[in-house]
mmCIF file of C-alpha atoms in Angstrom:
data_model
loop_
_atom_site.group_PDB
_atom_site.id
_atom_site.type_symbol
_atom_site.label_atom_id
_atom_site.label_comp_id
_atom_site.label_asym_id
_atom_site.label_seq_id
_atom_site.Cartn_x
_atom_site.Cartn_y
_atom_site.Cartn_z
ATOM 1 C CA MET A 35 13.471 -36.969 21.801
ATOM 2 C CA LEU A 36 11.686 -38.563 18.900
ATOM 3 C CA SER A 37 10.639 -42.117 19.788
ATOM 4 C CA GLN A 38 9.653 -44.917 17.445
ATOM 5 C CA ILE A 39 6.340 -46.374 18.541
ATOM 6 C CA SER A 40 5.277 -48.899 15.952
ATOM 7 C CA SER A 41 5.949 -51.155 12.939
ATOM 8 C CA THR A 42 9.689 -51.696 12.783
ATOM 9 C CA GLN A 43 8.914 -53.930 9.818
ATOM 10 C CA GLN A 44 11.539 -56.618 10.334
ATOM 11 C CA ALA A 45 9.684 -59.311 8.390
ATOM 12 C CA SER A 46 11.546 -58.909 5.050
ATOM 13 C CA GLY A 47 14.591 -57.300 3.499
ATOM 14 C CA LEU A 48 12.312 -55.073 1.429
ATOM 15 C CA ASP A 49 10.680 -53.643 4.533
ATOM 16 C CA GLN A 50 14.064 -53.117 6.186
ATOM 17 C CA ALA A 51 15.141 -51.090 3.191
ATOM 18 C CA ARG A 52 12.329 -48.595 3.823
ATOM 19 C CA PRO A 53 12.988 -47.131 7.304
ATOM 20 C CA GLU A 54 11.329 -43.880 6.356
ATOM 21 C CA GLU A 55 7.947 -45.571 6.850
ATOM 22 C CA LYS A 56 8.500 -46.082 10.583
ATOM 23 C CA ASN A 57 5.952 -44.241 12.642
ATOM 24 C CA CYS A 58 7.164 -41.760 15.240
ATOM 25 C CA SER A 59 5.636 -39.845 18.096
ATOM 26 C CA MET A 60 6.679 -36.324 18.989
ATOM 27 C CA PRO A 61 5.977 -34.172 22.058
ATOM 28 C CA VAL A 62 4.600 -30.807 20.937
ATOM 29 C CA THR A 63 2.855 -27.703 22.190
ATOM 30 C CA ILE A 64 -0.297 -26.195 20.731
ATOM 31 C CA ARG A 65 1.742 -23.258 19.423
ATOM 32 C CA MET A 66 3.968 -25.678 17.503
ATOM 33 C CA ILE A 67 0.884 -27.324 15.978
ATOM 34 C CA GLU A 68 -0.536 -23.966 14.894
ATOM 35 C CA ALA A 69 2.780 -22.983 13.288
ATOM 36 C CA ALA A 70 3.014 -26.304 11.410
ATOM 37 C CA VAL A 71 -0.578 -26.011 10.154
ATOM 38 C CA GLN A 72 0.104 -22.448 9.020
ATOM 39 C CA GLN A 73 3.171 -23.582 7.064
ATOM 40 C CA SER A 74 1.065 -26.246 5.342
ATOM 41 C CA ASN A 75 -1.450 -23.551 4.329
ATOM 42 C CA GLY A 76 -4.126 -25.416 6.249
ATOM 43 C CA ILE A 77 -4.015 -28.376 3.853
ATOM 44 C CA LEU A 78 -2.931 -31.679 5.411
ATOM 45 C CA GLN A 79 -2.355 -34.923 3.535
ATOM 46 C CA GLU A 80 -1.925 -37.642 6.168
ATOM 47 C CA ARG A 81 0.576 -36.353 8.715
ATOM 48 C CA LEU A 82 1.665 -32.975 10.010
ATOM 49 C CA SER A 83 5.196 -31.948 9.066
ATOM 50 C CA PHE A 84 7.641 -30.211 11.420
ATOM 51 C CA HIS A 85 10.722 -28.696 9.724
ATOM 52 C CA GLY A 86 10.356 -31.128 6.835
ATOM 53 C CA PHE A 87 9.807 -34.264 8.949
ATOM 54 C CA GLU A 88 6.369 -35.886 9.045
ATOM 55 C CA GLN A 89 5.172 -37.121 12.446
ATOM 56 C CA HIS A 90 2.621 -39.899 12.770
ATOM 57 C CA LEU A 91 1.502 -39.217 16.356
ATOM 58 C CA LEU A 92 1.707 -36.049 18.447
ATOM 59 C CA ILE A 93 1.735 -35.850 22.249
ATOM 60 C CA LEU A 94 0.140 -32.950 24.149
ATOM 61 C CA VAL A 95 -0.007 -32.163 27.865
ATOM 62 C CA ALA A 96 -2.643 -29.555 28.697
ATOM 63 C CA VAL A 97 -5.495 -28.581 30.975
ATOM 64 C CA ILE A 98 -9.127 -29.189 29.987
ATOM 65 C CA GLU A 99 -11.128 -25.963 29.900
ATOM 66 C CA VAL A 100 -14.475 -27.259 28.612
ATOM 67 C CA VAL A 101 -15.689 -30.830 28.130
ATOM 68 C CA VAL A 102 -18.867 -32.080 26.420
ATOM 69 C CA LYS A 103 -19.621 -35.801 26.710
ATOM 70 C CA GLN A 104 -21.902 -37.583 24.257
ATOM 71 C CA PRO A 105 -22.514 -41.316 23.709
ATOM 72 C CA ALA A 106 -20.340 -41.524 20.580
ATOM 73 C CA ILE A 107 -17.940 -38.611 20.993
ATOM 74 C CA VAL A 108 -16.279 -36.574 23.719
ATOM 75 C CA GLU A 109 -15.260 -33.029 22.809
ATOM 76 C CA PHE A 110 -13.081 -30.802 24.945
ATOM 77 C CA CYS A 111 -10.918 -27.687 24.711
ATOM 78 C CA LEU A 112 -7.225 -27.995 25.652
ATOM 79 C CA ASN A 113 -4.991 -25.168 26.896
ATOM 80 C CA ASP A 114 -1.234 -25.609 27.491
ATOM 81 C CA ALA A 115 -0.388 -21.905 28.054
ATOM 82 C CA THR A 116 0.910 -21.588 24.467
ATOM 83 C CA GLY A 117 -2.530 -21.768 22.864
ATOM 84 C CA ARG A 118 -5.905 -23.510 22.738
ATOM 85 C CA ILE A 119 -7.103 -26.315 20.497
ATOM 86 C CA ARG A 120 -10.329 -28.262 20.166
ATOM 87 C CA ALA A 121 -9.976 -32.003 20.774
ATOM 88 C CA LYS A 122 -12.270 -34.917 19.891
ATOM 89 C CA TYR A 123 -12.295 -38.498 21.158
ATOM 90 C CA TYR A 124 -14.534 -40.937 19.292
ATOM 91 C CA VAL A 125 -15.954 -43.737 21.443
ATOM 92 C CA THR A 126 -15.923 -46.912 19.334
ATOM 93 C CA GLU A 127 -15.743 -49.607 22.024
ATOM 94 C CA LYS A 128 -16.094 -49.723 25.782
ATOM 95 C CA PRO A 129 -15.169 -46.224 27.022
ATOM 96 C CA PRO A 130 -11.913 -46.125 29.029
ATOM 97 C CA LYS A 131 -12.162 -45.261 32.696
ATOM 98 C CA VAL A 132 -10.321 -41.971 32.183
ATOM 99 C CA LEU A 133 -13.342 -40.590 30.272
ATOM 100 C CA GLU A 134 -15.422 -40.786 33.431
ATOM 101 C CA GLU A 135 -12.815 -38.684 35.265
ATOM 102 C CA LEU A 136 -12.564 -35.934 32.654
ATOM 103 C CA ALA A 137 -13.659 -32.544 33.935
ATOM 104 C CA ALA A 138 -12.818 -28.894 33.475
ATOM 105 C CA GLY A 139 -9.573 -28.128 35.256
ATOM 106 C CA SER A 140 -8.118 -31.623 34.855
ATOM 107 C CA TYR A 141 -4.665 -32.014 33.310
ATOM 108 C CA VAL A 142 -4.309 -34.760 30.704
ATOM 109 C CA SER A 143 -1.665 -36.210 28.426
ATOM 110 C CA VAL A 144 -3.146 -37.061 25.031
ATOM 111 C CA PHE A 145 -1.733 -38.533 21.830
ATOM 112 C CA GLY A 146 -3.231 -38.455 18.389
ATOM 113 C CA THR A 147 -3.229 -36.580 15.102
ATOM 114 C CA VAL A 148 -4.241 -33.166 13.812
ATOM 115 C CA ARG A 149 -7.215 -32.769 11.477
ATOM 116 C CA THR A 150 -8.388 -29.687 9.601
ATOM 117 C CA ALA A 151 -11.821 -30.935 8.509
ATOM 118 C CA PRO A 152 -14.462 -29.889 9.234
ATOM 119 C CA SER A 153 -12.325 -27.506 11.342
ATOM 120 C CA LEU A 154 -8.944 -27.618 13.019
ATOM 121 C CA HIS A 155 -8.971 -30.113 15.891
ATOM 122 C CA PHE A 156 -6.857 -32.735 17.633
ATOM 123 C CA ALA A 157 -8.125 -36.279 17.023
ATOM 124 C CA VAL A 158 -7.340 -38.076 20.287
ATOM 125 C CA ALA A 159 -6.310 -41.730 20.004
ATOM 126 C CA GLY A 160 -5.581 -42.195 23.710
ATOM 127 C CA MET A 161 -5.112 -40.284 26.945
ATOM 128 C CA HIS A 162 -4.385 -40.469 30.644
ATOM 129 C CA LYS A 163 -4.713 -38.050 33.551
ATOM 130 C CA VAL A 164 -1.675 -36.088 34.728
ATOM 131 C CA THR A 165 -1.207 -36.256 38.487
ATOM 132 C CA SER A 166 2.116 -34.409 38.854
ATOM 133 C CA ALA A 167 2.778 -30.760 38.025
ATOM 134 C CA ASP A 168 6.310 -31.748 36.994
ATOM 135 C CA THR A 169 4.863 -33.565 33.989
ATOM 136 C CA VAL A 170 3.852 -30.247 32.428
ATOM 137 C CA SER A 171 7.345 -28.770 32.854
ATOM 138 C CA TYR A 172 9.034 -31.912 31.541
ATOM 139 C CA HIS A 173 6.770 -31.911 28.500
ATOM 140 C CA MET A 174 7.741 -28.309 27.669
ATOM 141 C CA VAL A 175 11.436 -29.234 27.830
ATOM 142 C CA GLU A 176 10.889 -32.378 25.743
ATOM 143 C CA SER A 177 8.987 -30.381 23.105
ATOM 144 C CA ALA A 178 11.796 -27.814 22.832
ATOM 145 C CA HIS A 179 14.409 -30.590 22.651
ATOM 146 C CA ALA A 180 12.483 -32.422 19.912
ATOM 147 C CA ILE A 181 12.080 -29.349 17.694
ATOM 148 C CA LEU A 182 15.767 -28.462 18.104
ATOM 149 C CA LYS A 183 16.752 -31.986 17.032
ATOM 150 C CA LEU A 184 14.636 -31.627 13.881
ATOM 151 C CA LYS A 185 16.215 -28.250 13.099
ATOM 152 C CA LYS A 186 19.679 -29.763 13.534
ATOM 153 C CA LEU A 187 18.860 -32.768 11.325
ATOM 154 C CA ARG A 188 17.506 -30.519 8.598
ATOM 155 C CA SER A 189 20.582 -28.256 8.635
ATOM 156 C CA GLN A 190 23.079 -31.123 8.461
ATOM 157 C CA PRO A 191 24.474 -31.863 4.966
ATOM 158 C CA PRO A 192 24.204 -35.471 3.745
ATOM 159 C CA LYS A 193 27.238 -37.606 4.615
ATOM 160 C CA VAL A 194 28.593 -39.279 1.462
ATOM 161 C CA THR A 195 31.760 -40.859 2.911
ATOM 162 C CA ALA A 196 32.880 -42.324 6.203
ATOM 163 C CA ALA A 197 35.783 -39.869 6.523
ATOM 164 C CA PRO A 198 33.767 -37.068 8.192
ATOM 165 C CA LEU A 199 32.406 -39.615 10.673
ATOM 166 C CA VAL A 200 35.934 -40.687 11.636
ATOM 167 C CA ALA A 201 36.972 -37.066 12.036
ATOM 168 C CA GLN A 202 34.007 -36.398 14.277
ATOM 169 C CA ALA A 203 34.816 -39.476 16.379
ATOM 170 C CA ILE A 204 38.439 -38.370 16.850
ATOM 171 C CA THR A 205 37.715 -34.752 17.631
ATOM 172 C CA PRO A 206 34.237 -34.538 19.158
ATOM 173 C CA ALA A 207 32.823 -31.077 19.666
ATOM 174 C CA THR A 208 32.566 -31.148 23.446
ATOM 175 C CA PRO A 209 31.149 -27.920 24.904
ATOM 176 C CA LYS A 210 33.366 -26.403 27.572
ATOM 177 C CA LEU A 211 31.399 -25.873 30.747
ATOM 178 C CA GLN A 212 32.021 -22.569 32.467
ATOM 179 C CA PRO A 213 30.955 -21.772 36.045
ATOM 180 C CA MET A 214 27.957 -19.458 36.171
ATOM 181 C CA ALA A 215 28.833 -16.624 38.524
ATOM 182 C CA VAL A 216 26.288 -14.013 37.394
ATOM 183 C CA ARG A 217 22.690 -14.051 36.209
ATOM 184 C CA LEU A 218 22.408 -14.642 32.456
ATOM 185 C CA GLU A 219 20.154 -12.526 30.285
ATOM 186 C CA GLY A 220 19.283 -12.052 26.633
ATOM 187 C CA GLU A 221 21.460 -13.842 24.067
ATOM 188 C CA ALA A 222 23.761 -15.265 26.745
ATOM 189 C CA LEU A 223 20.844 -17.008 28.470
ATOM 190 C CA ARG A 224 19.500 -18.296 25.155
ATOM 191 C CA ASN A 225 22.882 -19.775 24.219
ATOM 192 C CA ALA A 226 23.211 -21.404 27.653
ATOM 193 C CA VAL A 227 19.759 -23.032 27.327
ATOM 194 C CA LEU A 228 20.598 -24.294 23.816
ATOM 195 C CA ALA A 229 23.874 -25.754 25.078
ATOM 196 C CA ALA A 230 22.069 -27.570 27.885
ATOM 197 C CA LEU A 231 19.423 -28.962 25.492
ATOM 198 C CA ARG A 232 22.016 -30.167 22.970
ATOM 199 C CA GLY A 233 24.001 -31.777 25.760
ATOM 200 C CA GLY A 234 21.190 -34.286 26.415
ATOM 201 C CA SER A 235 22.092 -37.361 24.389
ATOM 202 C CA GLY A 236 19.688 -39.794 26.011
ATOM 203 C CA PRO A 237 16.296 -40.733 24.503
ATOM 204 C CA GLU A 238 14.523 -39.268 27.507
ATOM 205 C CA GLY A 239 15.717 -35.724 26.671
ATOM 206 C CA VAL A 240 16.821 -33.133 29.213
ATOM 207 C CA ALA A 241 15.063 -32.493 32.515
ATOM 208 C CA LEU A 242 14.016 -28.953 33.371
ATOM 209 C CA GLU A 243 16.061 -29.027 36.582
ATOM 210 C CA THR A 244 19.198 -29.817 34.562
ATOM 211 C CA ILE A 245 18.723 -26.694 32.443
ATOM 212 C CA VAL A 246 17.953 -24.550 35.509
ATOM 213 C CA ASN A 247 21.087 -25.814 37.291
ATOM 214 C CA ALA A 248 23.221 -25.147 34.205
ATOM 215 C CA THR A 249 22.079 -21.509 34.071
ATOM 216 C CA ARG A 250 22.210 -20.642 37.780
ATOM 217 C CA PRO A 251 21.736 -18.130 39.290
ATOM 218 C CA THR A 252 19.248 -17.223 36.535
ATOM 219 C CA PRO A 253 15.639 -17.602 37.808
ATOM 220 C CA ARG A 254 13.570 -20.610 36.677
ATOM 221 C CA SER A 255 10.914 -18.280 35.204
ATOM 222 C CA ALA A 256 13.460 -16.699 32.844
ATOM 223 C CA VAL A 257 14.605 -20.151 31.685
ATOM 224 C CA CYS A 258 11.014 -21.266 30.993
ATOM 225 C CA GLN A 259 10.416 -18.070 29.002
ATOM 226 C CA VAL A 260 13.422 -18.836 26.774
ATOM 227 C CA LEU A 261 12.137 -22.398 26.222
ATOM 228 C CA GLU A 262 8.770 -21.045 25.046
ATOM 229 C CA GLN A 263 10.555 -18.607 22.690
ATOM 230 C CA LEU A 264 12.593 -21.464 21.192
ATOM 231 C CA GLN A 265 9.412 -23.445 20.491
ATOM 232 C CA GLU A 266 7.932 -20.513 18.595
ATOM 233 C CA GLU A 267 10.968 -20.050 16.334
#
């Protein structure tokens, strides 16, 4: 569920011919960030790359474990159950109200970029408090859906003619839904979760309840475990 967030650059034909410069935001987990940094050998240019696609802004939903407030900077440690990462917010103007509410145990949604100097940390550009527990579950599903979309885009061969597009429009690959009569496990559960994720065509992604309903009577905990495994692949 990659979403464009800035600079569509419609002012000139030259800018329209360079869509690769559009900035995107991507929901991620801390484990996904660690894996991307490891693949870059700890050396970042401007943006972190996921499966060959650079992302301008990253979105995290996590709980604050430790927070240290100073006049010019606020430092805190984030934990989203997949890992921990140090975060920094630099106060350049009037501090937003959310900074006054930050405390250990608070859940927040933050967006920003990853930096490796002087050490690995998340440079927060903005944030808001999370008031619903569902937000955490939805973010996990959105992160899995986003990384699967990138994997699919990377594996697709370039289309050189319109003929394959016509063939795809005539004979779409529509998954055949089968009633779930027994609890799914192992590879069968993984395939069912992938089918549910790929079935979400909307920009908002797939809700966790949709995946749970599609894999009934498999327990919710087993479905969440498969989602975490997919993010680590």
